[in-house]
PDB file of C-alpha atoms in Angstrom:
ATOM      1  CA  GLU A   1      -0.102   0.181  -0.212  1.00  0.00           C
ATOM      2  CA  PRO A   2       0.902   3.480  -0.581  1.00  0.00           C
ATOM      3  CA  GLU A   3       2.844   5.312   2.008  1.00  0.00           C
ATOM      4  CA  VAL A   4       3.813   9.336   3.022  1.00  0.00           C
ATOM      5  CA  THR A   5       7.370   9.278   3.973  1.00  0.00           C
ATOM      6  CA  GLN A   6       9.126  11.730   5.715  1.00  0.00           C
ATOM      7  CA  THR A   7      13.059  12.381   6.268  1.00  0.00           C
ATOM      8  CA  PRO A   8      15.208  12.998   9.140  1.00  0.00           C
ATOM      9  CA  SER A   9      13.086  10.428  11.483  1.00  0.00           C
ATOM     10  CA  HIS A  10      14.310  13.068  13.770  1.00  0.00           C
ATOM     11  CA  GLN A  11      16.555  16.372  13.409  1.00  0.00           C
ATOM     12  CA  VAL A  12      18.574  18.058  16.155  1.00  0.00           C
ATOM     13  CA  THR A  13      19.324  21.513  15.305  1.00  0.00           C
ATOM     14  CA  GLN A  14      21.118  24.475  17.304  1.00  0.00           C
ATOM     15  CA  MET A  15      18.486  27.870  17.611  1.00  0.00           C
ATOM     16  CA  GLY A  16      18.961  29.811  14.699  1.00  0.00           C
ATOM     17  CA  GLN A  17      19.791  27.276  12.562  1.00  0.00           C
ATOM     18  CA  GLU A  18      17.762  26.166   9.149  1.00  0.00           C
ATOM     19  CA  VAL A  19      16.358  22.898   8.981  1.00  0.00           C
ATOM     20  CA  ILE A  20      14.443  21.310   6.091  1.00  0.00           C
ATOM     21  CA  LEU A  21      11.915  18.631   6.765  1.00  0.00           C
ATOM     22  CA  ARG A  22      11.517  16.034   3.993  1.00  0.00           C
ATOM     23  CA  CYS A  23       8.210  14.156   2.364  1.00  0.00           C
ATOM     24  CA  VAL A  24       7.450  12.057  -0.172  1.00  0.00           C
ATOM     25  CA  PRO A  25       3.843  12.509  -0.649  1.00  0.00           C
ATOM     26  CA  ILE A  26       1.977   9.573  -2.550  1.00  0.00           C
ATOM     27  CA  SER A  27       2.445   9.402  -5.698  1.00  0.00           C
ATOM     28  CA  ASN A  28      -0.659   9.996  -7.186  1.00  0.00           C
ATOM     29  CA  HIS A  29      -1.891  12.965  -4.534  1.00  0.00           C
ATOM     30  CA  LEU A  30      -2.164  16.107  -5.777  1.00  0.00           C
ATOM     31  CA  TYR A  31      -2.950  18.286  -2.210  1.00  0.00           C
ATOM     32  CA  PHE A  32      -0.023  18.359   0.497  1.00  0.00           C
ATOM     33  CA  TYR A  33       0.108  19.114   3.785  1.00  0.00           C
ATOM     34  CA  TRP A  34       2.113  20.382   7.272  1.00  0.00           C
ATOM     35  CA  TYR A  35       1.148  19.603  10.403  1.00  0.00           C
ATOM     36  CA  ARG A  36       2.845  19.743  13.770  1.00  0.00           C
ATOM     37  CA  GLN A  37       2.422  18.693  17.260  1.00  0.00           C
ATOM     38  CA  ILE A  38       4.494  20.020  20.473  1.00  0.00           C
ATOM     39  CA  LEU A  39       4.477  17.117  23.172  1.00  0.00           C
ATOM     40  CA  GLY A  40       1.740  16.699  24.840  1.00  0.00           C
ATOM     41  CA  GLN A  41      -0.082  19.183  23.032  1.00  0.00           C
ATOM     42  CA  LYS A  42      -2.955  18.820  20.067  1.00  0.00           C
ATOM     43  CA  VAL A  43      -2.454  18.410  16.596  1.00  0.00           C
ATOM     44  CA  GLU A  44      -2.043  21.674  14.543  1.00  0.00           C
ATOM     45  CA  PHE A  45      -2.554  22.714  10.254  1.00  0.00           C
ATOM     46  CA  LEU A  46       0.252  24.627   9.283  1.00  0.00           C
ATOM     47  CA  VAL A  47      -0.179  24.764   5.654  1.00  0.00           C
ATOM     48  CA  SER A  48      -1.704  23.370   2.984  1.00  0.00           C
ATOM     49  CA  PHE A  49      -0.002  23.617  -0.882  1.00  0.00           C
ATOM     50  CA  TYR A  50      -1.199  22.961  -4.241  1.00  0.00           C
ATOM     51  CA  ASN A  51      -0.651  23.261  -7.688  1.00  0.00           C
ATOM     52  CA  ASN A  52       2.798  24.992  -6.610  1.00  0.00           C
ATOM     53  CA  GLU A  53       0.832  27.184  -4.188  1.00  0.00           C
ATOM     54  CA  ILE A  54       0.271  27.320  -0.929  1.00  0.00           C
ATOM     55  CA  SER A  55      -3.798  27.130  -0.447  1.00  0.00           C
ATOM     56  CA  GLU A  56      -3.791  28.013   3.011  1.00  0.00           C
ATOM     57  CA  LYS A  57      -1.952  28.552   5.734  1.00  0.00           C
ATOM     58  CA  SER A  58      -2.049  28.991   9.223  1.00  0.00           C
ATOM     59  CA  GLU A  59      -1.176  32.082  11.887  1.00  0.00           C
ATOM     60  CA  ILE A  60       1.628  29.347  13.114  1.00  0.00           C
ATOM     61  CA  PHE A  61       2.861  29.846   9.330  1.00  0.00           C
ATOM     62  CA  ASP A  62       5.077  32.942   9.679  1.00  0.00           C
ATOM     63  CA  ASP A  63       7.825  34.277   7.918  1.00  0.00           C
ATOM     64  CA  GLN A  64      10.191  31.590   9.381  1.00  0.00           C
ATOM     65  CA  PHE A  65       7.983  28.870   7.169  1.00  0.00           C
ATOM     66  CA  SER A  66       8.148  27.901   3.479  1.00  0.00           C
ATOM     67  CA  VAL A  67       7.392  25.372   1.733  1.00  0.00           C
ATOM     68  CA  GLU A  68       8.140  24.130  -1.628  1.00  0.00           C
ATOM     69  CA  ARG A  69       7.889  21.130  -4.131  1.00  0.00           C
ATOM     70  CA  PRO A  70      11.014  21.002  -5.653  1.00  0.00           C
ATOM     71  CA  ASP A  71      10.664  18.094  -8.047  1.00  0.00           C
ATOM     72  CA  GLY A  72       7.926  15.627  -8.832  1.00  0.00           C
ATOM     73  CA  SER A  73       8.156  14.018  -6.021  1.00  0.00           C
ATOM     74  CA  ASN A  74       9.149  15.551  -2.126  1.00  0.00           C
ATOM     75  CA  PHE A  75       7.235  18.200  -0.243  1.00  0.00           C
ATOM     76  CA  THR A  76       9.839  20.499   1.836  1.00  0.00           C
ATOM     77  CA  LEU A  77       8.963  22.503   5.139  1.00  0.00           C
ATOM     78  CA  LYS A  78      11.794  25.044   5.832  1.00  0.00           C
ATOM     79  CA  ILE A  79      12.215  26.523   8.685  1.00  0.00           C
ATOM     80  CA  ARG A  80      14.160  29.199   8.336  1.00  0.00           C
ATOM     81  CA  SER A  81      15.795  30.584  11.581  1.00  0.00           C
ATOM     82  CA  THR A  82      14.752  27.826  14.285  1.00  0.00           C
ATOM     83  CA  LYS A  83      13.494  28.840  18.245  1.00  0.00           C
ATOM     84  CA  LEU A  84      13.084  26.431  20.838  1.00  0.00           C
ATOM     85  CA  GLU A  85       9.487  26.487  20.730  1.00  0.00           C
ATOM     86  CA  ASP A  86       9.551  24.818  16.992  1.00  0.00           C
ATOM     87  CA  SER A  87       9.967  21.681  19.114  1.00  0.00           C
ATOM     88  CA  ALA A  88       7.820  19.376  18.010  1.00  0.00           C
ATOM     89  CA  MET A  89       6.835  16.526  15.847  1.00  0.00           C
ATOM     90  CA  TYR A  90       5.905  17.441  11.653  1.00  0.00           C
ATOM     91  CA  PHE A  91       3.695  15.483   9.849  1.00  0.00           C
ATOM     92  CA  CYS A  92       3.018  15.259   6.290  1.00  0.00           C
ATOM     93  CA  ALA A  93       0.123  14.568   5.001  1.00  0.00           C
ATOM     94  CA  SER A  94      -0.953  14.367   1.366  1.00  0.00           C
ATOM     95  CA  SER A  95      -4.434  13.616  -0.865  1.00  0.00           C
ATOM     96  CA  ALA A  96      -5.729  13.053  -4.139  1.00  0.00           C
ATOM     97  CA  LEU A  97      -8.354  15.472  -3.248  1.00  0.00           C
ATOM     98  CA  ALA A  98      -9.337  18.064  -1.154  1.00  0.00           C
ATOM     99  CA  GLY A  99     -13.264  18.016  -1.555  1.00  0.00           C
ATOM    100  CA  GLY A 100     -15.513  15.005  -0.453  1.00  0.00           C
ATOM    101  CA  THR A 101     -14.468  12.317   2.224  1.00  0.00           C
ATOM    102  CA  ASP A 102     -11.530  12.470   0.584  1.00  0.00           C
ATOM    103  CA  THR A 103      -8.570  10.640   3.764  1.00  0.00           C
ATOM    104  CA  GLN A 104      -5.373  12.839   4.454  1.00  0.00           C
ATOM    105  CA  TYR A 105      -2.929   9.974   4.250  1.00  0.00           C
ATOM    106  CA  PHE A 106       0.386  11.119   7.205  1.00  0.00           C
ATOM    107  CA  GLY A 107       3.562  10.286   6.985  1.00  0.00           C
ATOM    108  CA  PRO A 108       5.015   9.356  10.287  1.00  0.00           C
ATOM    109  CA  GLY A 109       6.296  12.143  11.337  1.00  0.00           C
ATOM    110  CA  THR A 110       9.974  13.952  12.061  1.00  0.00           C
ATOM    111  CA  ARG A 111      11.122  15.146  15.789  1.00  0.00           C
ATOM    112  CA  LEU A 112      12.606  18.402  15.546  1.00  0.00           C
ATOM    113  CA  THR A 113      14.985  19.502  18.336  1.00  0.00           C
ATOM    114  CA  VAL A 114      16.196  22.490  18.832  1.00  0.00           C
ATOM    115  CA  LEU A 115      18.487  23.279  21.394  1.00  0.00           C
TER     116      LEU A 115
ATOM    117  CA  ALA B   1     -13.382  29.076  14.515  1.00  0.00           C
ATOM    118  CA  GLN B   2     -13.715  25.249  14.929  1.00  0.00           C
ATOM    119  CA  THR B   3     -12.784  23.451  17.552  1.00  0.00           C
ATOM    120  CA  VAL B   4     -13.054  19.955  18.891  1.00  0.00           C
ATOM    121  CA  THR B   5     -13.086  18.824  22.434  1.00  0.00           C
ATOM    122  CA  GLN B   6     -11.997  15.740  23.783  1.00  0.00           C
ATOM    123  CA  SER B   7     -12.383  15.289  27.814  1.00  0.00           C
ATOM    124  CA  GLN B   8     -10.916  11.762  28.181  1.00  0.00           C
ATOM    125  CA  PRO B   9      -7.115  11.987  28.017  1.00  0.00           C
ATOM    126  CA  GLU B  10      -7.345   8.787  29.087  1.00  0.00           C
ATOM    127  CA  MET B  11      -8.942   5.513  28.608  1.00  0.00           C
ATOM    128  CA  SER B  12      -8.310   1.796  29.027  1.00  0.00           C
ATOM    129  CA  VAL B  13     -10.132  -1.188  28.222  1.00  0.00           C
ATOM    130  CA  GLN B  14     -10.272  -5.232  29.019  1.00  0.00           C
ATOM    131  CA  GLU B  15      -9.230  -7.086  26.313  1.00  0.00           C
ATOM    132  CA  ALA B  16     -12.142  -8.171  24.567  1.00  0.00           C
ATOM    133  CA  GLU B  17     -14.207  -6.022  25.906  1.00  0.00           C
ATOM    134  CA  THR B  18     -15.896  -2.500  24.733  1.00  0.00           C
ATOM    135  CA  VAL B  19     -14.349   1.075  25.283  1.00  0.00           C
ATOM    136  CA  THR B  20     -16.325   4.549  24.102  1.00  0.00           C
ATOM    137  CA  LEU B  21     -13.722   7.711  23.367  1.00  0.00           C
ATOM    138  CA  SER B  22     -15.781  11.105  23.546  1.00  0.00           C
ATOM    139  CA  CYS B  23     -15.346  13.756  21.448  1.00  0.00           C
ATOM    140  CA  THR B  24     -17.564  17.383  20.927  1.00  0.00           C
ATOM    141  CA  TYR B  25     -16.995  19.776  18.623  1.00  0.00           C
ATOM    142  CA  ASP B  26     -18.030  23.424  17.717  1.00  0.00           C
ATOM    143  CA  THR B  27     -19.183  24.507  14.406  1.00  0.00           C
ATOM    144  CA  SER B  28     -21.273  27.119  12.640  1.00  0.00           C
ATOM    145  CA  GLU B  29     -20.880  24.774   9.641  1.00  0.00           C
ATOM    146  CA  SER B  30     -23.778  22.958   8.512  1.00  0.00           C
ATOM    147  CA  ASP B  31     -22.294  20.007   6.599  1.00  0.00           C
ATOM    148  CA  TYR B  32     -18.868  19.011   7.540  1.00  0.00           C
ATOM    149  CA  TYR B  33     -16.848  15.896   7.797  1.00  0.00           C
ATOM    150  CA  LEU B  34     -15.704  14.101  11.119  1.00  0.00           C
ATOM    151  CA  PHE B  35     -12.669  11.925  11.367  1.00  0.00           C
ATOM    152  CA  TRP B  36     -11.077   9.547  13.923  1.00  0.00           C
ATOM    153  CA  TYR B  37      -7.871   8.936  13.882  1.00  0.00           C
ATOM    154  CA  LYS B  38      -5.194   6.417  15.757  1.00  0.00           C
ATOM    155  CA  GLN B  39      -1.260   7.008  15.925  1.00  0.00           C
ATOM    156  CA  PRO B  40       0.102   3.988  17.382  1.00  0.00           C
ATOM    157  CA  PRO B  41       3.161   4.052  18.850  1.00  0.00           C
ATOM    158  CA  SER B  42       4.831   4.096  16.057  1.00  0.00           C
ATOM    159  CA  ARG B  43       3.293   7.998  15.758  1.00  0.00           C
ATOM    160  CA  GLN B  44       1.868   7.452  12.015  1.00  0.00           C
ATOM    161  CA  MET B  45      -1.707   8.662  11.709  1.00  0.00           C
ATOM    162  CA  ILE B  46      -4.150   6.153  10.732  1.00  0.00           C
ATOM    163  CA  LEU B  47      -7.431   7.340   9.930  1.00  0.00           C
ATOM    164  CA  VAL B  48      -9.896   4.678  11.399  1.00  0.00           C
ATOM    165  CA  ILE B  49     -13.203   5.686  10.331  1.00  0.00           C
ATOM    166  CA  ARG B  50     -14.913   8.848   8.874  1.00  0.00           C
ATOM    167  CA  GLN B  51     -18.501  10.175   8.988  1.00  0.00           C
ATOM    168  CA  GLU B  52     -19.935  13.016   6.595  1.00  0.00           C
ATOM    169  CA  ALA B  53     -22.220  14.986   8.621  1.00  0.00           C
ATOM    170  CA  TYR B  54     -25.247  14.919   5.949  1.00  0.00           C
ATOM    171  CA  LYS B  55     -25.761  11.645   6.905  1.00  0.00           C
ATOM    172  CA  GLN B  56     -27.986  10.548   9.403  1.00  0.00           C
ATOM    173  CA  GLN B  57     -26.761   7.127   9.245  1.00  0.00           C
ATOM    174  CA  ASN B  58     -23.408   6.410  11.468  1.00  0.00           C
ATOM    175  CA  ALA B  59     -20.506   5.062   9.869  1.00  0.00           C
ATOM    176  CA  THR B  60     -19.150   1.797  11.136  1.00  0.00           C
ATOM    177  CA  GLU B  61     -16.286  -0.125  10.091  1.00  0.00           C
ATOM    178  CA  ASN B  62     -15.395  -3.783  11.262  1.00  0.00           C
ATOM    179  CA  ARG B  63     -15.186  -3.186  15.096  1.00  0.00           C
ATOM    180  CA  PHE B  64     -15.111   0.178  14.992  1.00  0.00           C
ATOM    181  CA  SER B  65     -18.276   2.636  14.937  1.00  0.00           C
ATOM    182  CA  VAL B  66     -19.733   5.942  15.642  1.00  0.00           C
ATOM    183  CA  ASN B  67     -22.553   8.019  17.464  1.00  0.00           C
ATOM    184  CA  PHE B  68     -22.975  10.842  15.769  1.00  0.00           C
ATOM    185  CA  GLN B  69     -25.187  13.008  17.310  1.00  0.00           C
ATOM    186  CA  LYS B  70     -25.361  16.599  15.774  1.00  0.00           C
ATOM    187  CA  ALA B  71     -27.672  18.717  16.945  1.00  0.00           C
ATOM    188  CA  ALA B  72     -25.538  17.819  20.259  1.00  0.00           C
ATOM    189  CA  LYS B  73     -22.205  18.177  18.437  1.00  0.00           C
ATOM    190  CA  SER B  74     -21.040  14.697  19.570  1.00  0.00           C
ATOM    191  CA  PHE B  75     -19.159  11.858  17.934  1.00  0.00           C
ATOM    192  CA  SER B  76     -17.961   9.395  20.074  1.00  0.00           C
ATOM    193  CA  LEU B  77     -16.056   6.343  18.673  1.00  0.00           C
ATOM    194  CA  LYS B  78     -16.851   2.680  20.004  1.00  0.00           C
ATOM    195  CA  ILE B  79     -14.959   0.213  19.763  1.00  0.00           C
ATOM    196  CA  SER B  80     -15.999  -3.644  20.270  1.00  0.00           C
ATOM    197  CA  ASP B  81     -14.095  -6.805  21.046  1.00  0.00           C
ATOM    198  CA  SER B  82     -10.989  -4.806  21.670  1.00  0.00           C
ATOM    199  CA  GLN B  83      -7.521  -6.207  20.714  1.00  0.00           C
ATOM    200  CA  LEU B  84      -3.789  -5.427  21.936  1.00  0.00           C
ATOM    201  CA  GLY B  85      -3.627  -3.752  18.903  1.00  0.00           C
ATOM    202  CA  ASP B  86      -5.875  -1.029  19.465  1.00  0.00           C
ATOM    203  CA  ALA B  87      -3.499   0.430  22.022  1.00  0.00           C
ATOM    204  CA  ALA B  88      -3.040   3.938  20.612  1.00  0.00           C
ATOM    205  CA  MET B  89      -3.995   7.592  21.054  1.00  0.00           C
ATOM    206  CA  TYR B  90      -6.643   8.367  18.939  1.00  0.00           C
ATOM    207  CA  PHE B  91      -7.904  11.782  17.553  1.00  0.00           C
ATOM    208  CA  CYS B  92     -11.130  12.970  16.822  1.00  0.00           C
ATOM    209  CA  ALA B  93     -10.880  15.878  13.830  1.00  0.00           C
ATOM    210  CA  TYR B  94     -13.405  17.746  11.585  1.00  0.00           C
ATOM    211  CA  ARG B  95     -13.461  19.214   8.469  1.00  0.00           C
ATOM    212  CA  ARG B  96     -15.434  21.830   6.556  1.00  0.00           C
ATOM    213  CA  LEU B  97     -17.055  20.736   3.717  1.00  0.00           C
ATOM    214  CA  GLY B  98     -16.290  22.892   0.540  1.00  0.00           C
ATOM    215  CA  GLY B  99     -14.678  25.686  -0.076  1.00  0.00           C
ATOM    216  CA  SER B 100     -10.811  25.658   0.157  1.00  0.00           C
ATOM    217  CA  ASN B 101     -10.605  25.025   3.904  1.00  0.00           C
ATOM    218  CA  TYR B 102      -9.106  21.353   3.824  1.00  0.00           C
ATOM    219  CA  LYS B 103      -7.804  21.648   6.848  1.00  0.00           C
ATOM    220  CA  LEU B 104      -7.987  19.096  10.062  1.00  0.00           C
ATOM    221  CA  THR B 105      -8.973  20.482  12.958  1.00  0.00           C
ATOM    222  CA  PHE B 106      -7.482  17.655  15.709  1.00  0.00           C
ATOM    223  CA  GLY B 107      -8.773  16.995  19.500  1.00  0.00           C
ATOM    224  CA  LYS B 108      -6.285  16.986  22.143  1.00  0.00           C
ATOM    225  CA  GLY B 109      -6.119  13.075  22.006  1.00  0.00           C
ATOM    226  CA  THR B 110      -7.429  10.148  24.050  1.00  0.00           C
ATOM    227  CA  LEU B 111      -4.719   7.495  24.443  1.00  0.00           C
ATOM    228  CA  LEU B 112      -6.093   4.237  25.259  1.00  0.00           C
ATOM    229  CA  THR B 113      -4.634   1.299  27.115  1.00  0.00           C
ATOM    230  CA  VAL B 114      -6.098  -1.970  26.217  1.00  0.00           C
ATOM    231  CA  ASN B 115      -5.201  -4.288  29.596  1.00  0.00           C
ATOM    232  CA  PRO B 116      -5.000  -8.282  28.562  1.00  0.00           C
TER     233      PRO B 116
END
C-alpha cells in the first residue's frame, strides 16, 4: 500500500539554524499538508499546498516557514531560523483530492529538537 | 473558528471488551466531515473511521463504530472486542465541506490502553 514517507525521522539543531524537513507524498496525490504536534499538545495545521502554491496557512506559519515542491516527488518544509518553541513533531500529509471525504494520509513524522 | 474537544485524556479497557471515546465539536457550519485517527506508538496517524455530517446513519468499520449526534455536536467512537493492537492515541478531527479550507482540526487526543 502506498505510504507517505518523511526524512529524517529525528533532527537536532541549534537555535537560529535553518532546517529542511522532507516528505514524499503518495505519488498520485495532488494536495499536500504540514501539521505539527508539540509534545503533549494537539496536532495543529500549518499549511496546505496545491498546484505549486500555498492554498491555506495558519497563524503559526509565519515568515520563518516556507514550503516547496522542488520536483515531482518531494515536498519540503523549511524553517529559516529555528527557535526553541519550534521543537515538535512535524507531520506531512497528502490527499488525492481536497473535497469530499477524501482521506489525508499522514507520514510517520519528523521529530525536531531545537537546542 | 471550529474547535474539537476530547474530554478524556486517558482511557483503559480490558481485552475483548468495549470502550467508547468521546468527542465534541463546535462549528457554525451545517455540512462537514468528522474523523477518528489512530496514532500508535510508531506515531504514524491512520484513519480509523469518517462520518459525513449530512448522513444520518452512523459510520461503521468492522469493530469500530461511531455515535454521531449532530444536534448535540457529539461524535463518539466505540471500539468493540478490543484488541491489544488497538492501544494508541486516538484523535477526533473535523473538516469543513467545500470551499478552499481543507485543513483538519484535531482534538487533544485520548490515550487508550488495552489490558490483557
